[in-house]
Short mmCIF file of C-alpha atoms in Angstrom, two decimals:
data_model
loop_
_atom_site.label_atom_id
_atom_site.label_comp_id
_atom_site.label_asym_id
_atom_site.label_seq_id
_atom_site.Cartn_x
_atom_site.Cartn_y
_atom_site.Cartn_z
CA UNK M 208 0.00 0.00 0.00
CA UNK M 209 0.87 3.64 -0.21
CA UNK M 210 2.03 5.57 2.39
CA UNK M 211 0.82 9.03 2.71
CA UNK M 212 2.47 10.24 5.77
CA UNK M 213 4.55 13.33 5.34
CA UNK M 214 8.13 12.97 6.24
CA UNK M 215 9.00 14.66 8.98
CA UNK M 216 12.34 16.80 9.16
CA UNK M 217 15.05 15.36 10.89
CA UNK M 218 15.99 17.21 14.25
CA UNK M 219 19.68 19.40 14.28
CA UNK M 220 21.26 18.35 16.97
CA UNK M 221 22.38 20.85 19.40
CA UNK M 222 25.79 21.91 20.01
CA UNK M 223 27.62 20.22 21.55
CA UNK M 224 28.92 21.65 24.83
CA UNK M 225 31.89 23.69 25.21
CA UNK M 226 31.62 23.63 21.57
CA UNK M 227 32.47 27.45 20.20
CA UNK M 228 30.42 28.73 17.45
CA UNK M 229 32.06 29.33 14.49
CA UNK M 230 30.78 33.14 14.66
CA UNK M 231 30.07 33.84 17.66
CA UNK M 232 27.75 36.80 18.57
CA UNK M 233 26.56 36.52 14.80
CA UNK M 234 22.85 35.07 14.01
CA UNK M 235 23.63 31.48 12.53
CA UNK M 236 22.89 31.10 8.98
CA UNK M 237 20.14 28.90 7.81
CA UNK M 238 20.90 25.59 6.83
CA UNK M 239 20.59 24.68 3.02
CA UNK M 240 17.03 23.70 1.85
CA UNK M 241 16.79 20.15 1.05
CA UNK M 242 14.99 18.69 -2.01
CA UNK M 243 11.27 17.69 -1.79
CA UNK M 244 10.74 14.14 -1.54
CA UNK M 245 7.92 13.09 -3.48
CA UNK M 246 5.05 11.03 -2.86
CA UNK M 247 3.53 7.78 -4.79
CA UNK M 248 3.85 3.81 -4.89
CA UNK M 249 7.45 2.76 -5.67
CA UNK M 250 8.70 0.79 -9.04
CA UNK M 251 9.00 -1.95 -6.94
CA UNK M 252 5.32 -2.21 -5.40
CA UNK M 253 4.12 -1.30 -9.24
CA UNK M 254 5.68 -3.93 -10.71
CA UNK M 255 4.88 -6.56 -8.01
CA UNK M 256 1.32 -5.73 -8.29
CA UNK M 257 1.61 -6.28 -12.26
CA UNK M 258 3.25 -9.34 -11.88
CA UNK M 259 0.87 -10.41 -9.32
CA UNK M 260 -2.07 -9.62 -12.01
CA UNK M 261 -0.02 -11.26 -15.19
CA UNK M 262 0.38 -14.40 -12.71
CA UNK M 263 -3.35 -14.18 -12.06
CA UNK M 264 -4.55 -13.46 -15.73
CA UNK M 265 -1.77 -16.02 -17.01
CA UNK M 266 -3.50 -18.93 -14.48
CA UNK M 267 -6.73 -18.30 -15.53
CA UNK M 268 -5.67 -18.33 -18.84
CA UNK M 269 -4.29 -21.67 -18.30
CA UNK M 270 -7.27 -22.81 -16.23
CA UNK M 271 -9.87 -22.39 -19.34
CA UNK M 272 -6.93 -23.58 -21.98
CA UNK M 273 -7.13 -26.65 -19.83
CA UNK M 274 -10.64 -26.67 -19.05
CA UNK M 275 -10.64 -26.69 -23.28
CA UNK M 276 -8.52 -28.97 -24.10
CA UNK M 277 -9.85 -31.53 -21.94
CA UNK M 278 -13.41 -31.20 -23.18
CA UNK M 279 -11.56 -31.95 -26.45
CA UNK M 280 -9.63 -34.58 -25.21
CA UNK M 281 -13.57 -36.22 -23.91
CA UNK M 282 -15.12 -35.41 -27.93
CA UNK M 283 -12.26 -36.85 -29.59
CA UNK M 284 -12.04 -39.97 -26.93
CA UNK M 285 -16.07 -40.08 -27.99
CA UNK M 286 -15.55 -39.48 -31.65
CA UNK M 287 -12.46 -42.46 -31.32
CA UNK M 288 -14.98 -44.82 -29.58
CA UNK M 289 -18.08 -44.23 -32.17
CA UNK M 290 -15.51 -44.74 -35.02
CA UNK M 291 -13.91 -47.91 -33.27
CA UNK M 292 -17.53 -49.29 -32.64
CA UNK M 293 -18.70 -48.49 -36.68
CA UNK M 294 -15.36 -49.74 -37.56
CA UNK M 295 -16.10 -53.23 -35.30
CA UNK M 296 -20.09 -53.29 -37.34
CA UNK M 297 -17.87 -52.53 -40.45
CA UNK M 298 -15.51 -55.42 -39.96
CA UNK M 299 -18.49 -57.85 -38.76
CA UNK M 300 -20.24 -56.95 -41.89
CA UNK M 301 -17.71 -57.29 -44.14
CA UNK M 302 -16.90 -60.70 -42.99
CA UNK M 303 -20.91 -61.98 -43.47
CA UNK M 304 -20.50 -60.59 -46.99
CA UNK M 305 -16.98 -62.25 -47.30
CA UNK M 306 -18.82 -65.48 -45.67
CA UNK M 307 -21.39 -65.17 -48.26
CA UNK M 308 -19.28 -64.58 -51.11
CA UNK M 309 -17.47 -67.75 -50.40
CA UNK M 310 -20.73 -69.60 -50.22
CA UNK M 311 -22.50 -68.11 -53.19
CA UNK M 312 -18.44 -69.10 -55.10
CA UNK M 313 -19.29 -72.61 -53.62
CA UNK M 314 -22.48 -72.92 -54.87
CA UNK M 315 -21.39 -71.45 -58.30
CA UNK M 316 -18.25 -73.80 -58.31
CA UNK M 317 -20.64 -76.81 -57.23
CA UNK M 318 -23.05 -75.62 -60.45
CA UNK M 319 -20.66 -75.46 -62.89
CA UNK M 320 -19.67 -79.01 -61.37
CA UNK M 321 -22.85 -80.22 -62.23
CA UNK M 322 -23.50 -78.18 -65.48
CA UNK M 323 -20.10 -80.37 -66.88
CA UNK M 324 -21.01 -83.82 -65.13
CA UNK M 325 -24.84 -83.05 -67.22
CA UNK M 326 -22.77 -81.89 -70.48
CA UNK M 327 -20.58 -84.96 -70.36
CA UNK M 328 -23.80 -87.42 -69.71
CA UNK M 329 -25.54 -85.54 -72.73
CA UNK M 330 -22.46 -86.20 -75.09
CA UNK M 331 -22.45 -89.81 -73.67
CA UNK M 332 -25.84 -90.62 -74.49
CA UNK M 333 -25.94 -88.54 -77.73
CA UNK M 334 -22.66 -90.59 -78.62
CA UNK M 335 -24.49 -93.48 -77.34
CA UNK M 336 -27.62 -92.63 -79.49
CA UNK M 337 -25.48 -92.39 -82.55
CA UNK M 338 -24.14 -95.35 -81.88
CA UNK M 339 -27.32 -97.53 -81.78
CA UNK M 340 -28.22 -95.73 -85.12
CA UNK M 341 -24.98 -96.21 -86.71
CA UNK M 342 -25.27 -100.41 -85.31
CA UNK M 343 -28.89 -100.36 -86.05
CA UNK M 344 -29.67 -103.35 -88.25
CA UNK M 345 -30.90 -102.74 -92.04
CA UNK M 346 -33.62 -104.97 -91.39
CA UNK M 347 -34.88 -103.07 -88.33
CA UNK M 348 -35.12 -100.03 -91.08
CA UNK M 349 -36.63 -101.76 -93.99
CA UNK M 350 -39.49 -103.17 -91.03
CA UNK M 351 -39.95 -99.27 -90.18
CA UNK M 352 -39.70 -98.19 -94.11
CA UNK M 353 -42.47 -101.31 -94.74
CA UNK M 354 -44.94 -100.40 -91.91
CA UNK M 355 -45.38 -96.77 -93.50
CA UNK M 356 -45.79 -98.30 -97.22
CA UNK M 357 -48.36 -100.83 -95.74
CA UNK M 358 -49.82 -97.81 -93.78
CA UNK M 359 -50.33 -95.15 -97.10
CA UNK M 360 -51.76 -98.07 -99.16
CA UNK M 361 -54.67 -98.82 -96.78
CA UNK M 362 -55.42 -95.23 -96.82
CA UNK M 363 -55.49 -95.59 -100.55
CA UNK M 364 -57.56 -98.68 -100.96
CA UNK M 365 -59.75 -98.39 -97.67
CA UNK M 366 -60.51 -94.98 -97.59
CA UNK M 367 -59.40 -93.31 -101.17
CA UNK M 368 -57.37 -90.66 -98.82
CA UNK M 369 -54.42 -89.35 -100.29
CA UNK M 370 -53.68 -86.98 -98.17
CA UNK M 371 -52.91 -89.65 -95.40
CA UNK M 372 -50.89 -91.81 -97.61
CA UNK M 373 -48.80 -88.54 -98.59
CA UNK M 374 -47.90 -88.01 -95.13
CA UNK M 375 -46.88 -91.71 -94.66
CA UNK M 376 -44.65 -91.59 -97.83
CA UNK M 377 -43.06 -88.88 -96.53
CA UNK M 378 -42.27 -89.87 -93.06
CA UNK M 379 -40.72 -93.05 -94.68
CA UNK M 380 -39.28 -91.07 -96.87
CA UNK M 381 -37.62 -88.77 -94.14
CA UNK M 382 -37.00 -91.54 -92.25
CA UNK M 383 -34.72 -93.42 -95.19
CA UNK M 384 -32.65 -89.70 -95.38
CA UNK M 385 -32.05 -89.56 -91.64
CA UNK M 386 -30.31 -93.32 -92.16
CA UNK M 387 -28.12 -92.68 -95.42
CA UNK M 388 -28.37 -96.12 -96.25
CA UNK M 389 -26.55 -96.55 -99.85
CA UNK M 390 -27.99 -99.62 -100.12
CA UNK M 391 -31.91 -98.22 -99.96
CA UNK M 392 -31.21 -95.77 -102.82
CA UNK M 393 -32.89 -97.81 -105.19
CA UNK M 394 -36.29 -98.13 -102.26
CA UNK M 395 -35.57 -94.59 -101.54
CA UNK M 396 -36.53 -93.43 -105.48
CA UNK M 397 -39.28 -95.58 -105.70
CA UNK M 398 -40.99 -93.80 -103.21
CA UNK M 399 -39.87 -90.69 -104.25
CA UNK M 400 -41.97 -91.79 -107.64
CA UNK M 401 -45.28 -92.61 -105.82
CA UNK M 402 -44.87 -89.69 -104.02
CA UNK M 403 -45.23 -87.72 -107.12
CA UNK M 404 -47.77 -89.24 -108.35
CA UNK M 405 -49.82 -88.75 -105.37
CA UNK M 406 -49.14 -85.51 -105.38
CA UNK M 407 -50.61 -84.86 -108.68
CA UNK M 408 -53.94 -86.44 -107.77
CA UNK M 409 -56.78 -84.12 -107.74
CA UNK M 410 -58.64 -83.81 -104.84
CA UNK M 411 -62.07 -82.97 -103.95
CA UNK M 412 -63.08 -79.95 -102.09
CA UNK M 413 -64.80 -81.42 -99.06
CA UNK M 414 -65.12 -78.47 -97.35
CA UNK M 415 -67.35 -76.91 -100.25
CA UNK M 416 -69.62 -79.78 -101.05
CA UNK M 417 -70.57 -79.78 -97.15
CA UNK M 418 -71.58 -76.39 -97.05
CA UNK M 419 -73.53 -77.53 -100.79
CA UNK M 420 -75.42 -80.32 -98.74
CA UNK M 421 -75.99 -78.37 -95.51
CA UNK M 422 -77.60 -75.34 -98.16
CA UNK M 423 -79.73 -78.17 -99.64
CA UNK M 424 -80.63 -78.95 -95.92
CA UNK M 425 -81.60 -75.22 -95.22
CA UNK M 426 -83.86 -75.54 -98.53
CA UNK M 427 -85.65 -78.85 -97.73
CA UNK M 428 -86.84 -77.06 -94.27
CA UNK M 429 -88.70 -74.38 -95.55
CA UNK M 430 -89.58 -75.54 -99.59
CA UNK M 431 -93.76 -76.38 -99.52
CA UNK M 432 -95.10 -79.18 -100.22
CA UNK M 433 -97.86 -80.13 -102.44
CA UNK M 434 -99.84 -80.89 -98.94
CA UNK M 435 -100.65 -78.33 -96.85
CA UNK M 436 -98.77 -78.03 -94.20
CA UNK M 437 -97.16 -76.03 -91.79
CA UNK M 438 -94.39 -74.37 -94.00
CA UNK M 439 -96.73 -73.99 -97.19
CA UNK M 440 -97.30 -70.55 -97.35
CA UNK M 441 -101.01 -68.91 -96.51
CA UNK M 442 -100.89 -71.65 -93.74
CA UNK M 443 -101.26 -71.14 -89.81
CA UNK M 444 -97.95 -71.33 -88.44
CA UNK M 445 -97.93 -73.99 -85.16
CA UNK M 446 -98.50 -71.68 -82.03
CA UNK M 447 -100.15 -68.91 -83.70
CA UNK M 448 -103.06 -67.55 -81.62
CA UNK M 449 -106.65 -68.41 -82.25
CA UNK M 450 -108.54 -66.86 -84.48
CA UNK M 451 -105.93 -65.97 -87.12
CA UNK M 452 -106.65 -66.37 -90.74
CA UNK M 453 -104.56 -67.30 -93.45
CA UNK M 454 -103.82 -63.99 -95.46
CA UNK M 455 -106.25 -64.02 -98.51
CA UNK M 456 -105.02 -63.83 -102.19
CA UNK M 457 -105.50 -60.53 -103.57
CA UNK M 458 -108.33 -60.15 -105.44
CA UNK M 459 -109.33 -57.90 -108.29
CA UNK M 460 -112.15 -55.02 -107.58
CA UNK M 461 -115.22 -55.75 -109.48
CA UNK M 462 -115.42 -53.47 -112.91
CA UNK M 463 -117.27 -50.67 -112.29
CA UNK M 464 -120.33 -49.34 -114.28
CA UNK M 465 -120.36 -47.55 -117.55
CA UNK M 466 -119.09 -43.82 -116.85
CA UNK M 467 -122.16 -41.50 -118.66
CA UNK M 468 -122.34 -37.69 -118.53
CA UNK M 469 -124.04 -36.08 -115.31
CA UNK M 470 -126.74 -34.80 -117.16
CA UNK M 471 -127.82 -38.42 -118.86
CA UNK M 472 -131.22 -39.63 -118.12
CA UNK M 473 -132.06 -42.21 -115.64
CA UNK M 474 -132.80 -45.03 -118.20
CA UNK M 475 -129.01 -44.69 -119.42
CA UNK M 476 -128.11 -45.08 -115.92
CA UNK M 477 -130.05 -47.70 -115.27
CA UNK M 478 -129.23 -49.56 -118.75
CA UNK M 479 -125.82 -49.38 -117.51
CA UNK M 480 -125.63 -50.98 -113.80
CA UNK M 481 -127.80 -53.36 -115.53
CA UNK M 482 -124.83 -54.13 -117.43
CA UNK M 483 -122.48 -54.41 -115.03
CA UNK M 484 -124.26 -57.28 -113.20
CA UNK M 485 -123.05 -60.16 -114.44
CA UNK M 486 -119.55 -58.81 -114.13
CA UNK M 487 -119.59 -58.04 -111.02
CA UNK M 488 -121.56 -61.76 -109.98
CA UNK M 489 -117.94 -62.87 -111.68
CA UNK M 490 -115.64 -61.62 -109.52
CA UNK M 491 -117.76 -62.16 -106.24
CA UNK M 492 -117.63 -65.58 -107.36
CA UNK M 493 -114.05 -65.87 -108.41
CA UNK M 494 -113.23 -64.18 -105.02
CA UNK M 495 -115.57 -66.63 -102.87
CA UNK M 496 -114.75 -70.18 -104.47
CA UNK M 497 -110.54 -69.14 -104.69
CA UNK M 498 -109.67 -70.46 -101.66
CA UNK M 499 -111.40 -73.66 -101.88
CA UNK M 500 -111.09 -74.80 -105.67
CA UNK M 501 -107.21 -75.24 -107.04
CA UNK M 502 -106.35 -76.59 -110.73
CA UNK M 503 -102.93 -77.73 -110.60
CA UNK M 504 -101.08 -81.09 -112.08
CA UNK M 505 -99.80 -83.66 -109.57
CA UNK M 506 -97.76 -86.42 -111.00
CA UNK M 507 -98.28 -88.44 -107.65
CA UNK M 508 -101.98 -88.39 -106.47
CA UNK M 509 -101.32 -89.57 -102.63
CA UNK M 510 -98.92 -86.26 -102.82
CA UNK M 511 -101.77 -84.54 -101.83
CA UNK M 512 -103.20 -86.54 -99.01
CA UNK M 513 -100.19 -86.07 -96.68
CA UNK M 514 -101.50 -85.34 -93.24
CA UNK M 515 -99.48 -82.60 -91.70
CA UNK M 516 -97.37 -85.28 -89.04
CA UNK M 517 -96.43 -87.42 -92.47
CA UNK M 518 -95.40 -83.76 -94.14
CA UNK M 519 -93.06 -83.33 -90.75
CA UNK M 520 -91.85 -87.16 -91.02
CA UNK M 521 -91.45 -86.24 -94.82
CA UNK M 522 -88.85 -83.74 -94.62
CA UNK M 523 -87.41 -85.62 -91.56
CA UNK M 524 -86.82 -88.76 -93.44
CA UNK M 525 -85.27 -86.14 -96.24
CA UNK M 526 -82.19 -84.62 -93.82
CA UNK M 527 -81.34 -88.24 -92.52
CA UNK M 528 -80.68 -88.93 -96.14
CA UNK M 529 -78.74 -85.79 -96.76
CA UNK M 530 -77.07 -86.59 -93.91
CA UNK M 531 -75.97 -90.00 -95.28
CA UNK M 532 -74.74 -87.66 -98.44
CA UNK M 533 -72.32 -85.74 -96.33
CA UNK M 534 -70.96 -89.13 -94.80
CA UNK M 535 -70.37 -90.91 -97.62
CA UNK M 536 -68.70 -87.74 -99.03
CA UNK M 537 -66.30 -88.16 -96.36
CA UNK M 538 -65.86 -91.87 -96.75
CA UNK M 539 -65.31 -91.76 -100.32
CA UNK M 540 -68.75 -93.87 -101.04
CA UNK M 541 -69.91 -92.61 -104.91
CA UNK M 542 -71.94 -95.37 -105.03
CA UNK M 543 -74.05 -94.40 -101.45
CA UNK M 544 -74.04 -90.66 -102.92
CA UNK M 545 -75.28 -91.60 -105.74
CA UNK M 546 -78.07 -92.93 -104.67
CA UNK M 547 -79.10 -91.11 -101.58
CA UNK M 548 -78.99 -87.75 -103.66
CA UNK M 549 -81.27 -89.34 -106.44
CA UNK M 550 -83.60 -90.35 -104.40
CA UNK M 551 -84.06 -86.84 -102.69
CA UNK M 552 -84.27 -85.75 -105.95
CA UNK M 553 -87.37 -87.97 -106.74
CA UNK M 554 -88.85 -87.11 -103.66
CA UNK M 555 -88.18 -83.30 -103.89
CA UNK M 556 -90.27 -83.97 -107.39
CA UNK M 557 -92.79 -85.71 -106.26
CA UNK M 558 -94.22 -84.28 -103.06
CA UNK M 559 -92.98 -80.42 -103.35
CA UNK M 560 -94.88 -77.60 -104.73
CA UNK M 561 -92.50 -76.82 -108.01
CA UNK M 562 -94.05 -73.16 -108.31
CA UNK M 563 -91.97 -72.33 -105.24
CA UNK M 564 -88.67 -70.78 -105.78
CA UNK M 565 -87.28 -72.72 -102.59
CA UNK M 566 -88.44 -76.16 -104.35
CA UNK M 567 -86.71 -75.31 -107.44
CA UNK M 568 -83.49 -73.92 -105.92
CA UNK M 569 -83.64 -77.62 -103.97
CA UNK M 570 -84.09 -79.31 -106.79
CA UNK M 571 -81.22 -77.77 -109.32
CA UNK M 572 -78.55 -78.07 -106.20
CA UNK M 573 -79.29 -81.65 -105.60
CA UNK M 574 -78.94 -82.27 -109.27
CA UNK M 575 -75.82 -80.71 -109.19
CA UNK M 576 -74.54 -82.50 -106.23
CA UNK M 577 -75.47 -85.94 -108.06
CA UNK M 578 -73.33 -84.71 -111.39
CA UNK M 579 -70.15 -83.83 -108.91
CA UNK M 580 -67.51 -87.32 -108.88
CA UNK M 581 -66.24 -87.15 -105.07
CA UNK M 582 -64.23 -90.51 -106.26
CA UNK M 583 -61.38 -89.63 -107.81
CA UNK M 584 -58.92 -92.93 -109.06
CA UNK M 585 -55.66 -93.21 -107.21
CA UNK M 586 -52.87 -94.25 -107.91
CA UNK M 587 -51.23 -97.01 -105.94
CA UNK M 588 -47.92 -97.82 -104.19
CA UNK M 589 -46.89 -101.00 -105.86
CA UNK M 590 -43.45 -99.82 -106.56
CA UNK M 591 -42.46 -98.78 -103.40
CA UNK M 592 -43.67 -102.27 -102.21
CA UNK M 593 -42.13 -103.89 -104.85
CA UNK M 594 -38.74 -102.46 -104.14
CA UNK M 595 -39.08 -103.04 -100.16
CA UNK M 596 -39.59 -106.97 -100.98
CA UNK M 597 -36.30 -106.93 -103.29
CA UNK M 598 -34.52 -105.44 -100.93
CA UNK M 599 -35.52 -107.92 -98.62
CA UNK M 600 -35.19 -110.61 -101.07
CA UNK M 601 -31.28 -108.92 -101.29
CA UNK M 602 -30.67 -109.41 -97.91
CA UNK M 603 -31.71 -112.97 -97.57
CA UNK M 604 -29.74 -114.19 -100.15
CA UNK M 605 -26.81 -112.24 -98.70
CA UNK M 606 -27.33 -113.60 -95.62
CA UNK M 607 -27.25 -116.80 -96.56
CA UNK M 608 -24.40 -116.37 -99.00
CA UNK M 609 -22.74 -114.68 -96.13
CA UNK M 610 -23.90 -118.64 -93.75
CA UNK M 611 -22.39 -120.62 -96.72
CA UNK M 612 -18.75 -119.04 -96.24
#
């Protein structure tokens, strides 16, 4: 601290005794002023105090740098563990993926293992398969090669089907190619041969004669008959309510009297509806007696006495027929077409109403149908046969030739 006491002046001693002034009897001069001390802290205190405060402001300093540094040191230590911790999940994941790799490699390496074992099996048995080919007996082929001849020529004979015995020809024919036999070359061009022959059959168009016959069907249902029935027109159809009448043929009005001037006299007009009597009885009669009185020329008298269930057996017994056509078109059966479609043509002659446009459409069609050939002649496959027994007859005597040595 500061002192702020004034100095005080330091006492003159006295003289001493005995002591002789220098001038004595003289006032004594006053002593020589000394030099004002001044007040104030000294360097010393000053800079004491500012060390004391560098000191203080120098620890505290420290204290927080400390203080700092230390919550540092705690983050990074944190920061360290979180990173060691996502670097332990890092590692553990990396080994399940490393784990899986080397299974999904196993698996892959035990695949292609298998994938090899299956490609050698498949060149084993296709080796193998060529094998029983190449070993396969001729006679084993020429049994094969036979079966399909025997096969196309019962479609031929049985059945007039060429398509059939095409097909047959041809898978023989394929069948001789996929062998390369040089010894069946001579077998091998004979059924090339009936294979062209075949081919150069015409055929007939099934599809459009069945449409023909089902037409002529359509036309058999709903031509008239000479017999009323319930198809002839002006007839009651069956379910029609009670009370309806057939629609009447138009008539003709009756003539009409002689026009004469307005101002003729009433003889004239009665001379002239006088006149037109007899006319007009005509045509009342004409238009009464129409309905019940019918010229017309019937080739088959009991035509006309058909009851109305014999009319429906009629054109019953007419479709099973047509029916039979269409089969025997498909069977190949001229004779059976012949005659079913001749005798719906009598019978379409002979109890239908010819006047109709439906009869006569019926009629020209099956006419038609009997004209059209749906047998066609085929040829055969006698040299392919032929040449299959040679070859056989070939190999027997090479066999045996082949016993004798």
């Amino acid at each position: 601290m500061t002192d702020n006491t004034p100095a005080t002046e330091p006492a003159v001693p006295p003289a001493a005794s005995g002591a002789t002034p220098p001038s004595a009897g003289k006032p004594a001069a006053a002593p020589p002023p000394r030099p004002a001390r001044k007040s104030g802290v000294s360097p010393a205190v000053s800079a004491l105090v500012v060390v004391i405060v560098l000191a203080i402001v120098l620890a505290a300093a420290l204290f927080m740098q400390r203080r700092e540094f230390l919550a540092a040191g705690r983050e990074v230590a944190t920061r360290l563990d979180n990173l060691n911790g996502a670097l332990a999940q890092t590692r553990g994941e990396a080994n399940q993926a490393l784990a899986l790799a080397q299974a999904q490699a196993g698996k892959a390496a035990a695949l292609e293992n298998a994938l090899r074992d299956t490609q050698s099996q498949y060149v084993a048995l296709e080796q193998a398969w060529q094998a029983f080919n190449d070993s396969s007996s001729d006679e084993v082929l020429a049994n094969d090669v036979e079966r399909m001849l025997t096969i196309a020529s019962q479609q031929l004979r049985l059945a007039g089907n060429v398509s059939n015995a095409i097909v047959a020809l041809e898978t023989a024919q394929s069948r001789l190619a996929r062998a390369d036999r040089p010894r069946f070359a001579s077998l091998q061009q004979a059924i090339n041969g009936d294979l062209d022959r075949l081919r150069a059959v015409p055929t007939v168009d099934v599809p459009a004669q069945s449409s023909r016959i089902e037409r002529l069907v359509a036309l058999v249902g709903k031509a008239p008959l000479l017999a009323p029935d319930a198809v002839a027109p002006g007839m009651i159809a069956p379910g029609a309510p009670a009370g309806t009448a057939p629609a009447a043929a138009p008539v003709a009005p009756p003539p009409a009297a002689e026009t004469l001037p307005a101002d003729a006299a009433w003889w004239q007009r009665w001379r002239a509806e006088i006149a037109s009597w007899p006319a007009r009885s005509g045509t009342v009669l004409v238009r009464e007696l129409g309905d019940l009185i019918r010229v017309q020329r019937v080739d088959e008298p009991s035509a006309l006495l058909l009851s109305p269930e014999q009319a429906l057996q009629l054109r019953s017994t007419l479709r099973q027929r047509l029916l039979s056509v269409q089969l025997s078109l498909l069977m190949r059966q001229p004779a059976i077409w012949k005659s079913e479609l001749e005798s719906v043509n009598r019978t379409l002659d002979t109890y239908f109403d010819r006047r109709s446009a439906d009869t006569l459409a019926a009629l020209n069609l099956a006419r038609e149908l009997t004209q059209t050939e749906i047998s066609v002649p085929v040829p055969d496959v006698a040299d392919s046969l032929n040449a299959v027994a040679a070859l056989r007859a070939a190999g027997a005597t090479g066999a045996n030739t082949r016993g004798r040595d």
